[in-house]
Amino acid sequence: MDRTNTWLVEQLGERGVSISSRQLEQFEAYLEMLVDWNERMNLTGITERDAVYEKHFFDSISLSFFVNMNEIKTIADIGSGAGFPSVPLKICFPHLKVVIVDSLNKRISFLKALAERLELQDVECVHGRAEDIARLPLYRDQFDLATARAVARLNVLNEFCLPFVRPGGKFAAMKGAKSQEEMKEAGFSLKELKGKLIGEHGMLLPNEGSERHIVVIQKTGTTPQKYPRKAGTPLKQPLI
């Protein structure tokens, strides 16, 4: 193992997540593909090896420090971009059945090629707007966990993500620094979309030191028929 691999193994091990040499190989292949494809399309502004391992891989896996992935069977990753957080989580927890939703077909092409390269099973990549996909019976009120990482403000994310979650399941929003204002303005959307705040967790990235804030919400009932609203409306007219 090189220095970066050793760092990841140690950091995850301290938090109860163990990874094998095969899983490290998958992360290496992930990095290689990310850098290669990034030369042809805008996947990420972060391509330096140590930064990818910390700000993408470790950061994505950090969700498992606060949500027990052994209790999760199905996960919907909304607006995943280059596969964060769902693909690093899938590498570490192979039992997960993952659906990734993204509105840009180029990113979906990358994610499909990535899943094939890493030999990941039970990963479905869906091209479309979250508001449209969440109205399809196959995905509506179906998942143990929905996630979104740094996509929008929480009152918007609630409308994007909670419709995917089954009653009793969870939505985890992965954010930067904690914002009391953002939490306060999300109250109405939580009520409307049958969500209940059950946890707020803060952490700092080990080397870089930037702040992370994970908000965990439980789904208390089925999604009301009027949600999500037409594609584009949640961003233009957030629930407040």
PDB file of C-alpha atoms in Angstrom:
ATOM      1  CA  MET A   1       0.000   0.000   0.000  1.00  0.00           C
ATOM      2  CA  ASP A   2       1.180   3.518  -0.697  1.00  0.00           C
ATOM      3  CA  ARG A   3       0.864   6.457   1.680  1.00  0.00           C
ATOM      4  CA  THR A   4      -2.621   7.495   0.512  1.00  0.00           C
ATOM      5  CA  ASN A   5      -4.010   3.973   0.752  1.00  0.00           C
ATOM      6  CA  THR A   6      -2.503   3.557   4.210  1.00  0.00           C
ATOM      7  CA  TRP A   7      -4.051   6.860   5.275  1.00  0.00           C
ATOM      8  CA  LEU A   8      -7.524   5.812   4.086  1.00  0.00           C
ATOM      9  CA  VAL A   9      -7.310   2.391   5.766  1.00  0.00           C
ATOM     10  CA  GLU A  10      -6.208   3.955   9.045  1.00  0.00           C
ATOM     11  CA  GLN A  11      -8.785   6.737   9.014  1.00  0.00           C
ATOM     12  CA  LEU A  12     -11.650   4.362   8.261  1.00  0.00           C
ATOM     13  CA  GLY A  13     -10.377   1.737  10.681  1.00  0.00           C
ATOM     14  CA  GLU A  14     -10.473   4.264  13.519  1.00  0.00           C
ATOM     15  CA  ARG A  15     -14.175   4.662  12.778  1.00  0.00           C
ATOM     16  CA  GLY A  16     -14.990   0.974  12.521  1.00  0.00           C
ATOM     17  CA  VAL A  17     -14.918   0.618   8.725  1.00  0.00           C
ATOM     18  CA  SER A  18     -12.505  -1.991   7.375  1.00  0.00           C
ATOM     19  CA  ILE A  19     -11.588  -2.286   3.699  1.00  0.00           C
ATOM     20  CA  SER A  20      -9.762  -5.047   1.841  1.00  0.00           C
ATOM     21  CA  SER A  21      -6.996  -4.919  -0.754  1.00  0.00           C
ATOM     22  CA  ARG A  22      -9.651  -5.550  -3.413  1.00  0.00           C
ATOM     23  CA  GLN A  23     -11.628  -2.510  -2.243  1.00  0.00           C
ATOM     24  CA  LEU A  24      -8.455  -0.403  -2.325  1.00  0.00           C
ATOM     25  CA  GLU A  25      -7.951  -1.539  -5.921  1.00  0.00           C
ATOM     26  CA  GLN A  26     -11.474  -0.337  -6.692  1.00  0.00           C
ATOM     27  CA  PHE A  27     -10.704   3.082  -5.215  1.00  0.00           C
ATOM     28  CA  GLU A  28      -7.513   3.236  -7.299  1.00  0.00           C
ATOM     29  CA  ALA A  29      -9.456   2.426 -10.471  1.00  0.00           C
ATOM     30  CA  TYR A  30     -12.086   5.007  -9.470  1.00  0.00           C
ATOM     31  CA  LEU A  31      -9.416   7.711  -9.148  1.00  0.00           C
ATOM     32  CA  GLU A  32      -7.890   6.738 -12.481  1.00  0.00           C
ATOM     33  CA  MET A  33     -11.241   6.909 -14.303  1.00  0.00           C
ATOM     34  CA  LEU A  34     -12.242  10.145 -12.579  1.00  0.00           C
ATOM     35  CA  VAL A  35      -9.056  11.921 -13.692  1.00  0.00           C
ATOM     36  CA  ASP A  36      -9.213  10.451 -17.197  1.00  0.00           C
ATOM     37  CA  TRP A  37     -12.854  11.330 -17.872  1.00  0.00           C
ATOM     38  CA  ASN A  38     -12.475  14.712 -16.203  1.00  0.00           C
ATOM     39  CA  GLU A  39     -10.206  15.754 -19.076  1.00  0.00           C
ATOM     40  CA  ARG A  40     -13.182  15.380 -21.427  1.00  0.00           C
ATOM     41  CA  MET A  41     -16.049  16.535 -19.212  1.00  0.00           C
ATOM     42  CA  ASN A  42     -16.457  18.572 -16.048  1.00  0.00           C
ATOM     43  CA  LEU A  43     -16.906  15.970 -13.303  1.00  0.00           C
ATOM     44  CA  THR A  44     -14.960  17.600 -10.478  1.00  0.00           C
ATOM     45  CA  GLY A  45     -12.597  20.445  -9.738  1.00  0.00           C
ATOM     46  CA  ILE A  46     -10.643  18.107  -7.443  1.00  0.00           C
ATOM     47  CA  THR A  47      -8.260  15.700  -9.203  1.00  0.00           C
ATOM     48  CA  GLU A  48      -5.086  15.696  -7.059  1.00  0.00           C
ATOM     49  CA  ARG A  49      -4.661  12.242  -5.543  1.00  0.00           C
ATOM     50  CA  ASP A  50      -4.612  13.089  -1.818  1.00  0.00           C
ATOM     51  CA  ALA A  51      -7.480  15.550  -2.226  1.00  0.00           C
ATOM     52  CA  VAL A  52      -9.669  13.028  -4.062  1.00  0.00           C
ATOM     53  CA  TYR A  53      -9.095  10.457  -1.339  1.00  0.00           C
ATOM     54  CA  GLU A  54      -9.964  12.909   1.423  1.00  0.00           C
ATOM     55  CA  LYS A  55     -12.540  15.290  -0.076  1.00  0.00           C
ATOM     56  CA  HIS A  56     -14.375  12.721  -2.199  1.00  0.00           C
ATOM     57  CA  PHE A  57     -13.740   9.174  -0.976  1.00  0.00           C
ATOM     58  CA  PHE A  58     -13.358   9.681   2.788  1.00  0.00           C
ATOM     59  CA  ASP A  59     -15.984  12.436   2.822  1.00  0.00           C
ATOM     60  CA  SER A  60     -18.510  10.166   1.083  1.00  0.00           C
ATOM     61  CA  ILE A  61     -17.815   7.212   3.379  1.00  0.00           C
ATOM     62  CA  SER A  62     -18.210   9.487   6.429  1.00  0.00           C
ATOM     63  CA  LEU A  63     -21.971   9.112   6.077  1.00  0.00           C
ATOM     64  CA  SER A  64     -21.530   5.596   7.465  1.00  0.00           C
ATOM     65  CA  PHE A  65     -20.133   7.063  10.694  1.00  0.00           C
ATOM     66  CA  PHE A  66     -23.599   8.444  11.476  1.00  0.00           C
ATOM     67  CA  VAL A  67     -25.983   6.090   9.619  1.00  0.00           C
ATOM     68  CA  ASN A  68     -25.574   2.334  10.171  1.00  0.00           C
ATOM     69  CA  MET A  69     -25.084   1.005   6.641  1.00  0.00           C
ATOM     70  CA  ASN A  70     -25.539  -2.563   7.828  1.00  0.00           C
ATOM     71  CA  GLU A  71     -29.205  -1.680   8.411  1.00  0.00           C
ATOM     72  CA  ILE A  72     -29.562  -0.138   4.943  1.00  0.00           C
ATOM     73  CA  LYS A  73     -30.352  -2.295   1.921  1.00  0.00           C
ATOM     74  CA  THR A  74     -31.382   0.257  -0.724  1.00  0.00           C
ATOM     75  CA  ILE A  75     -30.002   3.738  -1.331  1.00  0.00           C
ATOM     76  CA  ALA A  76     -30.978   6.498  -3.763  1.00  0.00           C
ATOM     77  CA  ASP A  77     -28.262   9.062  -4.511  1.00  0.00           C
ATOM     78  CA  ILE A  78     -29.811  12.250  -5.891  1.00  0.00           C
ATOM     79  CA  GLY A  79     -27.687  14.560  -8.031  1.00  0.00           C
ATOM     80  CA  SER A  80     -24.708  12.281  -7.594  1.00  0.00           C
ATOM     81  CA  GLY A  81     -22.410  13.972 -10.098  1.00  0.00           C
ATOM     82  CA  ALA A  82     -19.317  11.780 -10.267  1.00  0.00           C
ATOM     83  CA  GLY A  83     -20.795   9.176  -7.917  1.00  0.00           C
ATOM     84  CA  PHE A  84     -20.524  10.800  -4.509  1.00  0.00           C
ATOM     85  CA  PRO A  85     -21.402   9.583  -1.935  1.00  0.00           C
ATOM     86  CA  SER A  86     -23.004   6.403  -3.258  1.00  0.00           C
ATOM     87  CA  VAL A  87     -20.124   4.748  -5.138  1.00  0.00           C
ATOM     88  CA  PRO A  88     -17.556   4.964  -2.293  1.00  0.00           C
ATOM     89  CA  LEU A  89     -20.278   3.684   0.042  1.00  0.00           C
ATOM     90  CA  LYS A  90     -21.041   0.829  -2.360  1.00  0.00           C
ATOM     91  CA  ILE A  91     -17.352  -0.100  -2.509  1.00  0.00           C
ATOM     92  CA  CYS A  92     -17.172  -0.268   1.296  1.00  0.00           C
ATOM     93  CA  PHE A  93     -20.591  -1.880   1.764  1.00  0.00           C
ATOM     94  CA  PRO A  94     -21.096  -4.202  -1.234  1.00  0.00           C
ATOM     95  CA  HIS A  95     -24.536  -5.383  -0.052  1.00  0.00           C
ATOM     96  CA  LEU A  96     -26.087  -1.985  -0.878  1.00  0.00           C
ATOM     97  CA  LYS A  97     -28.445  -1.766  -3.829  1.00  0.00           C
ATOM     98  CA  VAL A  98     -27.823   1.675  -5.312  1.00  0.00           C
ATOM     99  CA  VAL A  99     -29.863   3.876  -7.629  1.00  0.00           C
ATOM    100  CA  ILE A 100     -28.103   7.026  -8.822  1.00  0.00           C
ATOM    101  CA  VAL A 101     -30.222   9.826 -10.287  1.00  0.00           C
ATOM    102  CA  ASP A 102     -28.604  12.617 -12.278  1.00  0.00           C
ATOM    103  CA  SER A 103     -29.989  15.084 -14.795  1.00  0.00           C
ATOM    104  CA  LEU A 104     -26.900  15.169 -17.039  1.00  0.00           C
ATOM    105  CA  ASN A 105     -26.559  12.242 -19.413  1.00  0.00           C
ATOM    106  CA  LYS A 106     -22.770  12.649 -19.715  1.00  0.00           C
ATOM    107  CA  ARG A 107     -22.420  11.988 -16.007  1.00  0.00           C
ATOM    108  CA  ILE A 108     -24.713   8.966 -16.272  1.00  0.00           C
ATOM    109  CA  SER A 109     -22.459   7.608 -19.039  1.00  0.00           C
ATOM    110  CA  PHE A 110     -19.454   8.005 -16.746  1.00  0.00           C
ATOM    111  CA  LEU A 111     -21.239   6.317 -13.846  1.00  0.00           C
ATOM    112  CA  LYS A 112     -22.323   3.348 -15.958  1.00  0.00           C
ATOM    113  CA  ALA A 113     -18.771   2.901 -17.246  1.00  0.00           C
ATOM    114  CA  LEU A 114     -17.447   3.267 -13.683  1.00  0.00           C
ATOM    115  CA  ALA A 115     -19.778   0.595 -12.287  1.00  0.00           C
ATOM    116  CA  GLU A 116     -18.687  -1.757 -15.074  1.00  0.00           C
ATOM    117  CA  ARG A 117     -14.985  -1.027 -14.537  1.00  0.00           C
ATOM    118  CA  LEU A 118     -15.239  -1.559 -10.767  1.00  0.00           C
ATOM    119  CA  GLU A 119     -17.417  -4.664 -11.281  1.00  0.00           C
ATOM    120  CA  LEU A 120     -20.117  -3.279  -9.004  1.00  0.00           C
ATOM    121  CA  GLN A 121     -23.372  -5.219  -8.862  1.00  0.00           C
ATOM    122  CA  ASP A 122     -26.814  -3.722  -8.141  1.00  0.00           C
ATOM    123  CA  VAL A 123     -25.958  -0.193  -9.276  1.00  0.00           C
ATOM    124  CA  GLU A 124     -28.594   1.460 -11.473  1.00  0.00           C
ATOM    125  CA  CYS A 125     -27.891   4.831 -13.081  1.00  0.00           C
ATOM    126  CA  VAL A 126     -31.005   6.807 -13.993  1.00  0.00           C
ATOM    127  CA  HIS A 127     -30.968   9.854 -16.255  1.00  0.00           C
ATOM    128  CA  GLY A 128     -33.575  12.459 -15.324  1.00  0.00           C
ATOM    129  CA  ARG A 129     -34.660  15.221 -12.994  1.00  0.00           C
ATOM    130  CA  ALA A 130     -35.270  14.111  -9.424  1.00  0.00           C
ATOM    131  CA  GLU A 131     -38.740  15.672  -9.493  1.00  0.00           C
ATOM    132  CA  ASP A 132     -39.724  13.493 -12.468  1.00  0.00           C
ATOM    133  CA  ILE A 133     -38.060  10.246 -11.369  1.00  0.00           C
ATOM    134  CA  ALA A 134     -39.627  10.480  -7.880  1.00  0.00           C
ATOM    135  CA  ARG A 135     -43.089  10.292  -9.448  1.00  0.00           C
ATOM    136  CA  LEU A 136     -42.410   6.887 -11.013  1.00  0.00           C
ATOM    137  CA  PRO A 137     -43.877   4.042  -8.910  1.00  0.00           C
ATOM    138  CA  LEU A 138     -40.617   2.082  -9.202  1.00  0.00           C
ATOM    139  CA  TYR A 139     -38.780   4.730  -7.161  1.00  0.00           C
ATOM    140  CA  ARG A 140     -41.421   6.589  -5.170  1.00  0.00           C
ATOM    141  CA  ASP A 141     -41.489   5.840  -1.410  1.00  0.00           C
ATOM    142  CA  GLN A 142     -39.169   2.859  -1.979  1.00  0.00           C
ATOM    143  CA  PHE A 143     -35.706   3.403  -0.457  1.00  0.00           C
ATOM    144  CA  ASP A 144     -34.232   2.765   2.972  1.00  0.00           C
ATOM    145  CA  LEU A 145     -31.961   5.781   2.498  1.00  0.00           C
ATOM    146  CA  ALA A 146     -31.744   8.744   0.140  1.00  0.00           C
ATOM    147  CA  THR A 147     -28.664  10.954   0.038  1.00  0.00           C
ATOM    148  CA  ALA A 148     -27.595  14.224  -1.534  1.00  0.00           C
ATOM    149  CA  ARG A 149     -24.186  15.833  -1.187  1.00  0.00           C
ATOM    150  CA  ALA A 150     -23.799  19.618  -1.410  1.00  0.00           C
ATOM    151  CA  VAL A 151     -26.539  19.977  -4.044  1.00  0.00           C
ATOM    152  CA  ALA A 152     -28.881  22.723  -2.753  1.00  0.00           C
ATOM    153  CA  ARG A 153     -30.340  24.248   0.399  1.00  0.00           C
ATOM    154  CA  LEU A 154     -32.117  21.837   2.719  1.00  0.00           C
ATOM    155  CA  ASN A 155     -35.663  23.037   2.008  1.00  0.00           C
ATOM    156  CA  VAL A 156     -35.045  22.250  -1.676  1.00  0.00           C
ATOM    157  CA  LEU A 157     -33.269  18.954  -0.955  1.00  0.00           C
ATOM    158  CA  ASN A 158     -36.222  17.777   1.112  1.00  0.00           C
ATOM    159  CA  GLU A 159     -38.458  18.018  -1.949  1.00  0.00           C
ATOM    160  CA  PHE A 160     -35.838  16.402  -4.193  1.00  0.00           C
ATOM    161  CA  CYS A 161     -35.066  13.484  -1.881  1.00  0.00           C
ATOM    162  CA  LEU A 162     -37.795  12.640   0.634  1.00  0.00           C
ATOM    163  CA  PRO A 163     -40.213  11.396  -2.078  1.00  0.00           C
ATOM    164  CA  PHE A 164     -37.763   8.549  -2.758  1.00  0.00           C
ATOM    165  CA  VAL A 165     -37.697   7.379   0.877  1.00  0.00           C
ATOM    166  CA  ARG A 166     -40.015   4.704   2.212  1.00  0.00           C
ATOM    167  CA  PRO A 167     -41.988   5.475   5.385  1.00  0.00           C
ATOM    168  CA  GLY A 168     -39.616   4.760   8.254  1.00  0.00           C
ATOM    169  CA  GLY A 169     -36.561   5.229   6.040  1.00  0.00           C
ATOM    170  CA  LYS A 170     -34.033   8.064   6.180  1.00  0.00           C
ATOM    171  CA  PHE A 171     -32.764  10.976   4.143  1.00  0.00           C
ATOM    172  CA  ALA A 172     -29.211  12.165   4.864  1.00  0.00           C
ATOM    173  CA  ALA A 173     -28.171  15.570   3.549  1.00  0.00           C
ATOM    174  CA  MET A 174     -24.406  16.007   3.398  1.00  0.00           C
ATOM    175  CA  LYS A 175     -23.576  19.682   3.752  1.00  0.00           C
ATOM    176  CA  GLY A 176     -20.672  21.989   4.443  1.00  0.00           C
ATOM    177  CA  ALA A 177     -20.757  24.215   7.505  1.00  0.00           C
ATOM    178  CA  LYS A 178     -23.845  24.088   9.692  1.00  0.00           C
ATOM    179  CA  SER A 179     -26.378  26.840   9.042  1.00  0.00           C
ATOM    180  CA  GLN A 180     -29.043  27.587  11.647  1.00  0.00           C
ATOM    181  CA  GLU A 181     -30.853  29.724   9.078  1.00  0.00           C
ATOM    182  CA  GLU A 182     -30.944  26.847   6.594  1.00  0.00           C
ATOM    183  CA  MET A 183     -32.242  24.458   9.246  1.00  0.00           C
ATOM    184  CA  LYS A 184     -34.925  26.928  10.286  1.00  0.00           C
ATOM    185  CA  GLU A 185     -36.167  27.582   6.763  1.00  0.00           C
ATOM    186  CA  ALA A 186     -36.431  23.814   6.152  1.00  0.00           C
ATOM    187  CA  GLY A 187     -39.091  23.355   8.837  1.00  0.00           C
ATOM    188  CA  PHE A 188     -42.099  23.833   6.576  1.00  0.00           C
ATOM    189  CA  SER A 189     -40.790  21.513   3.845  1.00  0.00           C
ATOM    190  CA  LEU A 190     -40.122  18.817   6.445  1.00  0.00           C
ATOM    191  CA  LYS A 191     -43.693  19.002   7.639  1.00  0.00           C
ATOM    192  CA  GLU A 192     -45.122  19.004   4.108  1.00  0.00           C
ATOM    193  CA  LEU A 193     -42.983  16.087   2.916  1.00  0.00           C
ATOM    194  CA  LYS A 194     -43.487  13.868   5.994  1.00  0.00           C
ATOM    195  CA  GLY A 195     -39.992  14.296   7.360  1.00  0.00           C
ATOM    196  CA  LYS A 196     -38.749  14.500  10.941  1.00  0.00           C
ATOM    197  CA  LEU A 197     -35.286  15.681  11.957  1.00  0.00           C
ATOM    198  CA  ILE A 198     -33.623  12.914  13.989  1.00  0.00           C
ATOM    199  CA  GLY A 199     -29.954  13.870  13.931  1.00  0.00           C
ATOM    200  CA  GLU A 200     -27.381  16.548  13.154  1.00  0.00           C
ATOM    201  CA  HIS A 201     -23.711  15.585  13.032  1.00  0.00           C
ATOM    202  CA  GLY A 202     -20.613  17.689  12.548  1.00  0.00           C
ATOM    203  CA  MET A 203     -17.056  16.687  11.688  1.00  0.00           C
ATOM    204  CA  LEU A 204     -13.840  18.079  10.250  1.00  0.00           C
ATOM    205  CA  LEU A 205     -11.938  16.457   7.401  1.00  0.00           C
ATOM    206  CA  PRO A 206      -8.813  14.945   9.028  1.00  0.00           C
ATOM    207  CA  ASN A 207      -6.114  16.713   6.988  1.00  0.00           C
ATOM    208  CA  GLU A 208      -7.752  19.597   5.180  1.00  0.00           C
ATOM    209  CA  GLY A 209      -9.812  20.563   8.227  1.00  0.00           C
ATOM    210  CA  SER A 210     -12.888  21.871   6.445  1.00  0.00           C
ATOM    211  CA  GLU A 211     -16.227  21.468   8.192  1.00  0.00           C
ATOM    212  CA  ARG A 212     -18.885  18.936   7.272  1.00  0.00           C
ATOM    213  CA  HIS A 213     -22.455  18.756   8.525  1.00  0.00           C
ATOM    214  CA  ILE A 214     -24.735  15.742   8.030  1.00  0.00           C
ATOM    215  CA  VAL A 215     -28.458  16.163   8.616  1.00  0.00           C
ATOM    216  CA  VAL A 216     -30.444  12.946   9.120  1.00  0.00           C
ATOM    217  CA  ILE A 217     -34.212  13.006   8.567  1.00  0.00           C
ATOM    218  CA  GLN A 218     -36.708  10.184   9.038  1.00  0.00           C
ATOM    219  CA  LYS A 219     -39.672   9.704   6.745  1.00  0.00           C
ATOM    220  CA  THR A 220     -42.863   9.503   8.813  1.00  0.00           C
ATOM    221  CA  GLY A 221     -45.424   8.708   6.098  1.00  0.00           C
ATOM    222  CA  THR A 222     -46.004   8.326   2.368  1.00  0.00           C
ATOM    223  CA  THR A 223     -45.283  11.288   0.116  1.00  0.00           C
ATOM    224  CA  PRO A 224     -48.320  13.559  -0.436  1.00  0.00           C
ATOM    225  CA  GLN A 225     -49.566  13.306  -4.009  1.00  0.00           C
ATOM    226  CA  LYS A 226     -48.760  16.938  -4.888  1.00  0.00           C
ATOM    227  CA  TYR A 227     -45.025  16.434  -4.257  1.00  0.00           C
ATOM    228  CA  PRO A 228     -42.557  16.760  -5.761  1.00  0.00           C
ATOM    229  CA  ARG A 229     -43.783  19.669  -7.826  1.00  0.00           C
ATOM    230  CA  LYS A 230     -42.998  20.106 -11.523  1.00  0.00           C
ATOM    231  CA  ALA A 231     -39.308  19.921 -12.438  1.00  0.00           C
ATOM    232  CA  GLY A 232     -37.587  23.223 -11.761  1.00  0.00           C
ATOM    233  CA  THR A 233     -40.217  24.520  -9.330  1.00  0.00           C
ATOM    234  CA  PRO A 234     -38.489  23.483  -6.063  1.00  0.00           C
ATOM    235  CA  LEU A 235     -35.425  25.558  -6.942  1.00  0.00           C
ATOM    236  CA  LYS A 236     -37.389  28.530  -8.228  1.00  0.00           C
ATOM    237  CA  GLN A 237     -40.042  28.488  -5.510  1.00  0.00           C
ATOM    238  CA  PRO A 238     -38.628  26.674  -2.428  1.00  0.00           C
ATOM    239  CA  LEU A 239     -41.057  25.560   0.254  1.00  0.00           C
ATOM    240  CA  ILE A 240     -40.799  28.079   3.080  1.00  0.00           C
TER     241      ILE A 240
END
